[in-house]
Amino acid sequence: LLFCAIQFLQSIGSIQHKLTPKHNFPYQWETYTYTDIRHYFNCRERSKDNNKPLPSLDDWNLLRQTYTLIVDNTKKWNDPIPPTEGYSFEQQGKGVAAIPPPYYAKQSKGKGRGLFASRDIKKGELVHNGEISDIIFPGDDAIKWKEFIFSLPRNFACDCTDWHWMQMKHEHDDYHMVA
């Protein structure tokens, strides 16, 4: 257990040098809107780049470690499916292999990143289960989400603004940022 704790602390220390310290965030960053953030990072250029690579395992680990450091230090990333292959599509019982979603990500020549079916998908079949894979940023004011985004290197910040959305978890609930 002590070894795991030391490894975790070392991994957090190793990512901190890649992150933007809070004192280097833009003035009044807490008041930035989604559009302001995209403009600050010049994300339009990144979003239109059809040659940007798929995130590597190191990239996903940086995003996950940043989330743990900034947003929720109790979050466990223990899915047996590596993030480069998706996530466990169905919750599995003990001794049962995890099942990835029925698609995979890859580069499409001249089109950029895309999702492609890994098998035939039946009409009406569920292909994403957010209750398993999505994370909800806490708070109505989205400060933790903004702090997370401003902590990231530019390319990751832009990718996250492309991948995250606002959603109500339940009808008549408040909206939350979802990833």
Short mmCIF file of C-alpha atoms in Angstrom, two decimals:
data_model
loop_
_atom_site.label_atom_id
_atom_site.label_comp_id
_atom_site.label_asym_id
_atom_site.label_seq_id
_atom_site.Cartn_x
_atom_site.Cartn_y
_atom_site.Cartn_z
CA LEU A 1 0.00 0.00 0.00
CA LEU A 2 2.83 2.39 0.87
CA PHE A 3 4.50 1.60 -2.46
CA CYS A 4 1.27 2.44 -4.34
CA ALA A 5 0.93 5.72 -2.43
CA ILE A 6 4.53 6.66 -3.26
CA GLN A 7 4.00 5.80 -6.94
CA PHE A 8 0.84 7.92 -7.03
CA LEU A 9 2.60 10.90 -5.43
CA GLN A 10 5.52 10.55 -7.85
CA SER A 11 3.16 10.46 -10.84
CA ILE A 12 1.40 13.61 -9.58
CA GLY A 13 4.78 15.31 -9.13
CA SER A 14 5.86 14.33 -12.63
CA ILE A 15 2.77 15.84 -14.26
CA GLN A 16 2.85 19.09 -12.31
CA HIS A 17 5.74 20.37 -14.42
CA LYS A 18 3.58 19.87 -17.54
CA LEU A 19 0.64 21.81 -16.12
CA THR A 20 0.08 25.56 -16.07
CA PRO A 21 0.32 26.89 -12.50
CA LYS A 22 -2.71 28.86 -11.32
CA HIS A 23 -0.72 32.12 -11.07
CA ASN A 24 -0.19 31.88 -14.87
CA PHE A 25 -3.90 31.57 -15.65
CA PRO A 26 -5.37 34.57 -17.50
CA TYR A 27 -6.70 37.48 -15.46
CA GLN A 28 -10.22 36.74 -14.16
CA TRP A 29 -10.17 33.20 -15.59
CA GLU A 30 -13.03 32.27 -13.27
CA THR A 31 -15.38 34.51 -15.28
CA TYR A 32 -14.45 33.09 -18.70
CA THR A 33 -17.27 31.54 -20.68
CA TYR A 34 -16.83 28.45 -22.81
CA THR A 35 -16.40 30.70 -25.86
CA ASP A 36 -13.84 32.87 -24.02
CA ILE A 37 -11.83 29.76 -23.15
CA ARG A 38 -11.88 28.51 -26.74
CA HIS A 39 -10.75 31.93 -27.94
CA TYR A 40 -8.00 32.18 -25.30
CA PHE A 41 -6.48 28.87 -26.44
CA ASN A 42 -7.17 29.50 -30.17
CA CYS A 43 -9.08 26.22 -30.28
CA ARG A 44 -10.72 26.83 -33.65
CA GLU A 45 -7.36 26.10 -35.30
CA ARG A 46 -6.87 22.91 -33.24
CA SER A 47 -10.43 21.70 -33.88
CA LYS A 48 -10.01 22.04 -37.65
CA ASP A 49 -6.66 20.20 -37.69
CA ASN A 50 -7.40 16.89 -39.44
CA ASN A 51 -3.85 15.67 -38.81
CA LYS A 52 -3.82 15.82 -35.01
CA PRO A 53 -3.02 12.39 -33.59
CA LEU A 54 -5.28 10.28 -31.44
CA PRO A 55 -4.49 10.65 -27.73
CA SER A 56 -1.83 8.19 -26.57
CA LEU A 57 -1.95 6.30 -23.29
CA ASP A 58 0.45 8.91 -21.87
CA ASP A 59 -1.95 11.66 -22.99
CA TRP A 60 -4.91 9.95 -21.31
CA ASN A 61 -2.86 9.44 -18.16
CA LEU A 62 -1.97 13.14 -18.09
CA LEU A 63 -5.67 14.07 -18.41
CA ARG A 64 -6.69 11.58 -15.73
CA GLN A 65 -3.93 12.61 -13.33
CA THR A 66 -4.80 16.28 -13.86
CA TYR A 67 -8.45 15.52 -13.10
CA THR A 68 -7.43 13.70 -9.92
CA LEU A 69 -5.10 16.51 -8.86
CA ILE A 70 -7.44 19.43 -9.66
CA VAL A 71 -10.99 18.12 -9.40
CA ASP A 72 -11.40 14.92 -7.39
CA ASN A 73 -8.56 13.24 -5.50
CA THR A 74 -10.80 10.27 -4.72
CA LYS A 75 -11.47 9.37 -8.38
CA LYS A 76 -10.29 5.84 -9.24
CA TRP A 77 -9.26 5.01 -12.81
CA ASN A 78 -9.50 1.23 -12.60
CA ASP A 79 -11.23 0.27 -15.86
CA PRO A 80 -9.49 -2.80 -17.34
CA ILE A 81 -10.06 -1.42 -20.86
CA PRO A 82 -7.27 1.09 -21.64
CA PRO A 83 -8.59 4.56 -22.56
CA THR A 84 -6.95 4.26 -25.97
CA GLU A 85 -9.49 1.48 -26.68
CA GLY A 86 -12.54 3.10 -25.09
CA TYR A 87 -13.96 1.92 -21.79
CA SER A 88 -15.76 -1.08 -20.32
CA PHE A 89 -19.08 -0.82 -22.09
CA GLU A 90 -20.90 -3.13 -19.72
CA GLN A 91 -20.28 -3.50 -16.03
CA GLN A 92 -18.85 -6.93 -15.50
CA GLY A 93 -19.07 -9.26 -12.55
CA LYS A 94 -16.11 -10.84 -10.84
CA GLY A 95 -14.16 -13.09 -13.21
CA VAL A 96 -15.98 -11.85 -16.32
CA ALA A 97 -13.93 -10.08 -19.00
CA ALA A 98 -14.63 -6.41 -19.66
CA ILE A 99 -16.39 -5.62 -22.93
CA PRO A 100 -15.26 -2.56 -24.91
CA PRO A 101 -17.80 -0.46 -26.84
CA PRO A 102 -18.72 -1.60 -30.38
CA TYR A 103 -16.46 1.01 -32.00
CA TYR A 104 -12.88 2.20 -31.99
CA ALA A 105 -11.10 5.46 -32.73
CA LYS A 106 -8.68 5.90 -35.60
CA GLN A 107 -7.41 8.48 -38.07
CA SER A 108 -9.33 8.85 -41.31
CA LYS A 109 -7.16 10.10 -44.15
CA GLY A 110 -8.08 13.69 -44.95
CA LYS A 111 -10.90 13.72 -42.37
CA GLY A 112 -9.10 13.52 -39.01
CA ARG A 113 -10.13 11.53 -35.98
CA GLY A 114 -13.20 9.34 -36.15
CA LEU A 115 -15.10 6.45 -34.60
CA PHE A 116 -15.54 3.26 -36.60
CA ALA A 117 -17.73 0.24 -35.87
CA SER A 118 -15.76 -2.78 -34.66
CA ARG A 119 -18.70 -5.07 -35.48
CA ASP A 120 -22.21 -4.86 -36.91
CA ILE A 121 -24.41 -2.62 -34.77
CA LYS A 122 -28.10 -3.39 -34.63
CA LYS A 123 -30.70 -0.67 -35.16
CA GLY A 124 -31.59 0.81 -31.76
CA GLU A 125 -28.62 -0.80 -30.00
CA LEU A 126 -27.08 1.21 -27.17
CA VAL A 127 -23.54 2.19 -28.18
CA HIS A 128 -22.59 4.50 -25.29
CA ASN A 129 -23.34 4.16 -21.60
CA GLY A 130 -22.46 7.38 -19.85
CA GLU A 131 -23.30 5.99 -16.43
CA ILE A 132 -20.17 3.86 -16.78
CA SER A 133 -17.77 6.11 -18.63
CA ASP A 134 -18.70 9.77 -18.14
CA ILE A 135 -17.48 11.97 -15.32
CA ILE A 136 -19.43 14.94 -14.01
CA PHE A 137 -17.54 18.01 -12.86
CA PRO A 138 -18.81 19.21 -9.49
CA GLY A 139 -20.40 22.59 -8.86
CA ASP A 140 -22.91 24.77 -10.61
CA ASP A 141 -20.36 27.46 -11.45
CA ALA A 142 -17.99 25.17 -13.38
CA ILE A 143 -14.94 26.57 -11.53
CA LYS A 144 -13.34 23.12 -11.18
CA TRP A 145 -13.84 22.48 -14.89
CA LYS A 146 -12.28 25.85 -15.75
CA GLU A 147 -9.34 25.21 -13.41
CA PHE A 148 -8.88 21.77 -15.01
CA ILE A 149 -8.91 23.27 -18.53
CA PHE A 150 -6.56 26.17 -17.74
CA SER A 151 -4.14 23.75 -16.07
CA LEU A 152 -3.72 21.74 -19.27
CA PRO A 153 -1.35 22.34 -22.17
CA ARG A 154 -3.11 24.12 -25.08
CA ASN A 155 -3.78 21.08 -27.27
CA PHE A 156 -5.34 19.13 -24.41
CA ALA A 157 -7.39 22.15 -23.30
CA CYS A 158 -8.77 22.50 -26.84
CA ASP A 159 -9.47 18.77 -27.18
CA CYS A 160 -11.34 18.79 -23.88
CA THR A 161 -13.49 21.75 -24.92
CA ASP A 162 -14.39 19.70 -28.01
CA TRP A 163 -15.17 16.57 -25.96
CA HIS A 164 -17.06 18.05 -22.95
CA TRP A 165 -20.67 19.17 -22.83
CA MET A 166 -23.34 20.52 -20.47
CA GLN A 167 -26.09 18.13 -19.42
CA MET A 168 -28.73 17.57 -16.78
CA LYS A 169 -28.20 14.30 -14.95
CA HIS A 170 -31.92 14.07 -14.18
CA GLU A 171 -34.96 15.94 -15.49
CA HIS A 172 -35.35 19.35 -13.76
CA ASP A 173 -31.80 19.03 -12.37
CA ASP A 174 -29.07 21.65 -12.74
CA TYR A 175 -26.77 21.48 -15.72
CA HIS A 176 -23.29 20.08 -15.10
CA MET A 177 -20.19 19.85 -17.25
CA VAL A 178 -19.75 16.25 -18.43
CA ALA A 179 -16.70 14.56 -19.90
#
